[in-house]
mmCIF file of C-alpha atoms in Angstrom:
data_model
loop_
_atom_site.group_PDB
_atom_site.id
_atom_site.type_symbol
_atom_site.label_atom_id
_atom_site.label_comp_id
_atom_site.label_asym_id
_atom_site.label_seq_id
_atom_site.Cartn_x
_atom_site.Cartn_y
_atom_site.Cartn_z
ATOM 1 C CA PHE W 1181 -24.504 -1.571 -0.537
ATOM 2 C CA ILE W 1182 -26.854 -1.309 2.411
ATOM 3 C CA GLY W 1183 -26.716 2.476 2.258
ATOM 4 C CA ALA W 1184 -27.452 2.424 -1.473
ATOM 5 C CA GLY W 1185 -30.394 0.098 -0.918
ATOM 6 C CA LEU W 1186 -31.802 2.301 1.824
ATOM 7 C CA THR W 1187 -31.330 5.369 -0.357
ATOM 8 C CA TYR W 1188 -33.235 3.721 -3.191
ATOM 9 C CA LEU W 1189 -36.049 2.556 -0.888
ATOM 10 C CA LEU W 1190 -36.473 6.036 0.584
ATOM 11 C CA THR W 1191 -36.138 8.090 -2.612
ATOM 12 C CA ARG W 1192 -36.920 5.634 -5.441
ATOM 13 C CA ASN W 1193 -34.144 7.374 -7.328
ATOM 14 C CA VAL W 1194 -31.579 5.074 -8.971
ATOM 15 C CA MET W 1195 -29.076 7.889 -9.576
ATOM 16 C CA LYS W 1196 -28.962 8.833 -5.895
ATOM 17 C CA ALA W 1197 -28.510 5.178 -4.940
ATOM 18 C CA LEU W 1198 -25.671 4.755 -7.451
ATOM 19 C CA SER W 1199 -23.978 7.942 -6.275
ATOM 20 C CA PHE W 1200 -24.027 6.524 -2.753
ATOM 21 C CA VAL W 1201 -22.307 3.360 -4.013
ATOM 22 C CA MET W 1202 -19.649 5.417 -5.811
ATOM 23 C CA VAL W 1203 -18.860 7.451 -2.689
ATOM 24 C CA ASP W 1204 -18.792 4.332 -0.528
ATOM 25 C CA PHE W 1205 -16.561 2.456 -2.988
ATOM 26 C CA SER W 1206 -14.065 5.318 -3.329
ATOM 27 C CA CYS W 1207 -13.670 5.509 0.445
ATOM 28 C CA ALA W 1208 -12.938 1.780 0.559
ATOM 29 C CA LEU W 1209 -10.265 2.182 -2.111
ATOM 30 C CA LYS W 1210 -8.658 5.082 -0.254
ATOM 31 C CA LEU W 1211 -8.379 2.902 2.841
ATOM 32 C CA SER W 1212 -7.324 -0.346 1.171
ATOM 33 C CA ILE W 1213 -4.353 0.947 -0.813
ATOM 34 C CA PRO W 1214 -2.368 2.306 2.175
ATOM 35 C CA LEU W 1215 -3.148 -0.880 4.123
ATOM 36 C CA ALA W 1216 -1.709 -3.004 1.314
ATOM 37 C CA VAL W 1217 1.470 -0.911 1.222
ATOM 38 C CA LEU W 1218 1.876 -1.052 5.005
ATOM 39 C CA SER W 1219 1.332 -4.807 4.935
ATOM 40 C CA ALA W 1220 4.029 -5.219 2.274
ATOM 41 C CA MET W 1221 6.431 -3.057 4.286
ATOM 42 C CA GLN W 1222 5.755 -5.154 7.394
ATOM 43 C CA GLU W 1223 6.370 -8.388 5.469
ATOM 44 C CA ALA W 1224 9.641 -6.982 4.118
ATOM 45 C CA SER W 1225 10.657 -6.008 7.654
ATOM 46 C CA LYS W 1226 10.059 -9.571 8.853
ATOM 47 C CA ARG W 1227 12.525 -10.717 6.190
ATOM 48 C CA GLY W 1228 15.168 -8.198 7.282
ATOM 49 C CA ILE W 1229 14.478 -5.617 4.572
ATOM 50 C CA THR W 1230 13.810 -2.003 5.532
ATOM 51 C CA VAL W 1231 11.795 -0.054 2.973
ATOM 52 C CA LYS W 1232 11.844 3.723 3.254
ATOM 53 C CA GLY W 1233 8.275 4.193 1.998
ATOM 54 C CA GLY W 1234 5.462 2.996 -0.210
ATOM 55 C CA LYS W 1235 6.735 5.028 -3.157
ATOM 56 C CA PHE W 1236 9.844 2.855 -3.269
ATOM 57 C CA LEU W 1237 7.825 -0.369 -3.154
ATOM 58 C CA GLU W 1238 5.898 0.803 -6.197
ATOM 59 C CA GLN W 1239 9.136 1.588 -8.024
ATOM 60 C CA ILE W 1240 10.560 -1.866 -7.214
ATOM 61 C CA ALA W 1241 7.427 -3.499 -8.619
ATOM 62 C CA GLN W 1242 8.160 -1.885 -11.996
ATOM 63 C CA ALA W 1243 11.863 -2.826 -12.021
ATOM 64 C CA ASP W 1244 13.222 -5.509 -14.340
ATOM 65 C CA MET W 1245 16.561 -5.733 -12.532
ATOM 66 C CA ILE W 1246 18.012 -4.601 -9.190
ATOM 67 C CA VAL W 1247 21.750 -3.939 -8.920
ATOM 68 C CA PHE W 1248 23.483 -4.114 -5.546
ATOM 69 C CA ASP W 1249 26.545 -1.920 -5.094
ATOM 70 C CA LYS W 1250 28.708 -0.574 -2.266
ATOM 71 C CA THR W 1251 27.224 2.937 -2.048
ATOM 72 C CA GLY W 1252 24.778 2.019 0.715
ATOM 73 C CA THR W 1253 21.738 2.538 -1.469
ATOM 74 C CA LEU W 1254 20.493 -0.942 -0.615
ATOM 75 C CA THR W 1255 21.409 -1.907 2.930
ATOM 76 C CA LYS W 1256 20.374 -4.300 5.665
ATOM 77 C CA ALA W 1257 18.564 -3.106 8.762
ATOM 78 C CA GLU W 1258 21.316 -4.624 10.931
ATOM 79 C CA PRO W 1259 24.868 -3.278 10.759
ATOM 80 C CA GLU W 1260 27.691 -5.844 10.635
ATOM 81 C CA PHE W 1261 31.253 -5.479 11.924
ATOM 82 C CA GLU W 1262 33.907 -6.447 9.420
ATOM 83 C CA GLN W 1263 36.908 -5.793 11.632
ATOM 84 C CA ILE W 1264 37.722 -4.220 15.000
ATOM 85 C CA ILE W 1265 41.010 -2.314 15.089
#
């Protein structure tokens, strides 16, 4: 907002000041979204869940139900030994 205010004071043009705000706001959005995804992935990691990427977090958010099966699709980050032969 400081840049928009300075732009308005120097040019007295509202459109130029608003365009500055739009550019500044879009840059903030581009930075905030990846940070939110990385933060969610870090929180999942603390709880023992490894997420392959942000795309998968977004898909989970839209899911009504998650089914766990034996195919290895959903796994823990730590392997466990069942039996040593």
